[in-house]
Amino acid sequence: RVLSLELNKDRDVERIHGSGINTLDIEPIEGRYMLSGGSDGVIVLYDLENLSRKPSYTCKALFSVGRSHPHVHKFSVETVQWYPHDTGMFTSSSFDKTLKIWDTNTLQPADIFHFEGTVYSHHMSPVATKHCLIAVGTKSPKVQLCDLKSGSSSHILQGHRQEVLAVSWSPRHEYILATGSADGRVKLWDVRRASGCLSTLDQHNGEKSNASSEAANTAHNGRVNGLCYTSDGLHLLTIGTDDRMRLWNSSTGENTLVNYGKVCNESRKGLKFAISCGCNPEFAFVPYGSTIAVYTVFTGELITMLRGHYSTVNCCVFQPHFQELYSGSKDCNILAWIPAPREAVPDDISEKSLPQQHLNPAYEDAWSSSDDEG
């Protein structure tokens, strides 16, 4: 289905934003509601469900935090994220130096965290049960951890030398956090440890300079402005302004040396890319100018370029329930990319005679109804 993604002619997303769209998030519970954040500070909430039941439909905006809202962000919204465990709450962070925790039902902020500098990125763990920490990357080299339970943001992680452009919790271990900075470094942290930093990823895997300390390790020869874990948490994909993307083994910290070629990345801030979930192989969807490049994560092959936006694509988000992709751009549009409908098989051809080799063994039906099999 992912290989046949195309711009859907039958599905529109209602156009509400009057300026570029920087960030999208689909809630993980039903995969039905989507948030978007714009460079004018506006946040919109959409219902992706086809309520009209017609083949052609528009995903309606349910409501928005618009310019006239008393608590609207003053500047560009860089990240929006649903609370991972229910849709009653969502979060947003902005260049106005705040992180806001919103009550979805009243559209009022339940809490507001203030920072000294611009906020580039924030993330809540999708799997945490023992903590309610939001990791926040700002203009400061210190990674901030905000505790939703206590409302304090006292905890900091020190080690980066420049601003922190991207943060992501592991989907496998609730205390493990990855951060990417303008200093070219990617650090993995265990937030329970006093020193915090577990490792600093090294693109050369320690070969070039065995004598040098870990402090010299860099993941990219440029600013690291995007990172994303694979859905099983075993690998971490990073992107830098050196026009490179790298895949790391998240437990050993090893650079797997997958070559994705030149990945054009001109973003001066965080780049929001996505990795598929539940596909085999997994795919990465990376904003690439006004297109979205689709790569196979483990071989680095560029599969296709999704063309449809008129201007720079800033973000994309994958909907795993239906293998769909949504992208947001500077052109103020959100586009829906849907797998092309399959060609119908004529009734007189039995399924058995069709070539089977393209079927992933994971999806084959191994269930047997006969009694005589042990």
Coordinates of C-alpha atoms in Angstrom, one line a residue, residues 2-179:
V2 CA 2.8 2.4 0.8
L3 CA 4.4 1.8 -2.6
S4 CA 1.3 2.9 -4.3
L5 CA 0.7 6.1 -2.3
E6 CA -0.6 8.9 -4.5
L7 CA -2.2 12.3 -4.0
N8 CA -5.9 11.5 -3.3
K9 CA -8.2 13.2 -5.8
D10 CA -11.2 12.3 -3.6
R11 CA -10.1 13.6 -0.2
D12 CA -9.4 17.2 0.7
V13 CA -8.3 18.6 4.0
E14 CA -10.3 21.8 4.7
R15 CA -8.0 24.8 4.2
I16 CA -8.0 26.9 7.3
H17 CA -4.4 28.0 7.7
G18 CA -3.5 31.4 6.2
S19 CA 0.2 30.7 6.5
G20 CA 2.6 27.8 6.3
I21 CA 2.0 24.6 8.2
N22 CA 4.9 23.5 10.3
T23 CA 3.7 20.4 12.2
L24 CA 1.1 17.7 12.1
D25 CA 0.1 15.0 14.6
I26 CA -2.5 12.2 14.4
E27 CA -3.7 10.8 17.7
P28 CA -2.5 7.2 18.2
I29 CA -5.7 5.8 19.8
E30 CA -8.2 5.8 16.9
G31 CA -6.0 7.5 14.2
R32 CA -9.0 9.7 13.6
Y33 CA -8.1 13.2 14.8
M34 CA -5.3 15.4 13.4
L35 CA -3.7 18.5 14.8
S36 CA -1.9 21.1 12.7
G37 CA 0.2 24.1 13.8
G38 CA 1.0 27.1 11.6
S39 CA 3.6 29.7 11.3
D40 CA 1.0 32.3 12.3
G41 CA 0.5 30.6 15.7
V42 CA -2.8 29.0 14.7
I43 CA -3.7 25.4 15.7
V44 CA -6.4 23.5 13.9
L45 CA -8.0 20.2 14.8
Y46 CA -9.4 18.0 12.0
D47 CA -11.6 14.9 11.9
L48 CA -10.2 12.6 9.2
E49 CA -13.2 10.3 9.3
N50 CA -15.5 10.2 6.2
L51 CA -18.7 11.2 7.9
S52 CA -20.5 11.9 4.6
R53 CA -19.9 8.3 3.4
K54 CA -19.5 9.7 -0.1
P55 CA -16.4 8.6 -2.2
S56 CA -15.3 12.3 -2.4
Y57 CA -15.1 14.2 0.9
T58 CA -13.4 16.9 2.8
C59 CA -11.8 16.3 6.2
K60 CA -13.5 19.0 8.3
A61 CA -11.8 21.2 10.8
L62 CA -13.7 20.7 14.1
F63 CA -12.2 23.8 15.7
S64 CA -9.2 25.9 15.8
V65 CA -7.2 28.1 18.2
G66 CA -7.3 31.1 15.8
R67 CA -5.6 34.6 15.9
S68 CA -8.5 36.0 17.9
H69 CA -8.2 33.3 20.7
P70 CA -7.0 34.9 23.9
H71 CA -4.3 32.1 24.4
V72 CA -3.2 31.8 20.8
H73 CA 0.6 31.4 20.3
K74 CA 2.1 34.8 19.5
F75 CA 4.6 33.3 17.0
S76 CA 5.1 30.2 14.8
V77 CA 3.9 26.9 16.3
E78 CA 6.8 24.4 15.7
T79 CA 5.4 21.2 17.3
V80 CA 1.9 19.9 18.1
Q81 CA 1.4 16.5 19.8
W82 CA -1.6 14.7 21.2
Y83 CA -1.3 13.4 24.7
P84 CA -0.4 9.7 23.9
H85 CA -3.1 8.1 26.1
D86 CA -6.3 10.0 25.4
T87 CA -7.6 12.8 23.1
G88 CA -8.7 15.0 25.9
M89 CA -5.4 16.8 25.9
F90 CA -2.8 18.0 23.4
T91 CA 0.4 20.1 23.5
S92 CA 1.9 22.8 21.4
S93 CA 5.2 24.7 21.5
S94 CA 6.2 27.8 19.7
F95 CA 8.8 30.4 18.8
D96 CA 7.1 32.5 21.4
K97 CA 9.1 30.6 24.0
T98 CA 6.2 28.7 25.5
L99 CA 4.9 25.1 25.7
K100 CA 1.2 24.9 26.2
I101 CA -0.9 22.0 27.5
W102 CA -4.4 22.2 26.1
D103 CA -7.7 20.8 27.3
T104 CA -9.2 19.6 24.0
N105 CA -12.8 20.0 25.2
T106 CA -12.6 23.6 26.4
L107 CA -9.7 24.7 24.1
Q108 CA -8.1 26.4 27.1
P109 CA -4.5 25.9 28.3
A110 CA -4.4 23.7 31.4
D111 CA -0.8 24.7 31.9
I112 CA 1.8 26.9 30.2
F113 CA 5.6 26.4 30.5
H114 CA 7.9 29.4 29.8
F115 CA 11.4 29.2 28.5
E116 CA 14.3 31.7 28.0
G117 CA 14.6 31.0 24.3
T118 CA 12.7 29.9 21.2
V119 CA 11.2 26.4 21.4
Y120 CA 12.1 24.2 18.4
S121 CA 10.7 20.9 19.4
H122 CA 9.0 19.0 22.2
H123 CA 7.9 15.4 22.6
M124 CA 6.0 13.2 25.1
S125 CA 6.9 9.5 25.4
P126 CA 4.4 7.3 23.6
V127 CA 5.0 4.5 26.1
A128 CA 5.7 6.0 29.5
T129 CA 3.6 4.7 32.4
K130 CA 5.9 5.8 35.2
H131 CA 6.6 9.4 34.3
C132 CA 4.9 12.4 32.6
L133 CA 7.9 14.2 31.3
I134 CA 7.9 16.4 28.2
A135 CA 11.3 16.8 26.6
V136 CA 11.8 20.3 25.1
G137 CA 14.5 21.5 22.8
T138 CA 15.1 25.2 22.8
K139 CA 17.7 27.9 21.8
S140 CA 19.6 26.9 25.0
P141 CA 22.0 23.9 24.7
K142 CA 20.3 22.5 27.8
V143 CA 17.5 20.0 27.2
Q144 CA 14.5 20.8 29.4
L145 CA 12.3 18.2 31.0
C146 CA 8.8 19.5 32.0
D147 CA 6.9 17.4 34.5
L148 CA 3.1 17.4 33.7
K149 CA 2.3 16.0 37.2
S150 CA 4.1 18.7 39.2
G151 CA 4.0 21.5 36.6
S152 CA 7.7 22.2 37.1
S153 CA 10.5 22.3 34.5
S154 CA 13.4 22.0 36.9
H155 CA 15.0 19.0 35.3
I156 CA 17.7 19.7 32.7
L157 CA 20.1 17.6 30.7
Q158 CA 23.5 19.2 30.0
G159 CA 25.9 18.2 27.3
H160 CA 25.1 19.9 24.0
R161 CA 27.0 23.0 23.0
Q162 CA 24.4 24.7 20.8
E163 CA 20.6 24.9 20.4
V164 CA 18.6 21.7 20.5
L165 CA 16.6 21.3 17.3
A166 CA 15.0 17.9 17.7
V167 CA 14.0 15.6 20.6
S168 CA 12.4 12.2 20.6
W169 CA 11.6 9.6 23.3
S170 CA 12.3 6.0 22.5
P171 CA 9.1 4.0 21.7
R172 CA 10.7 1.0 23.4
H173 CA 12.2 2.3 26.7
E174 CA 10.3 5.0 28.5
Y175 CA 13.4 6.6 30.1
I176 CA 15.5 6.9 27.0
L177 CA 15.6 10.2 25.1
A178 CA 17.4 11.1 21.8
T179 CA 18.3 14.7 21.1

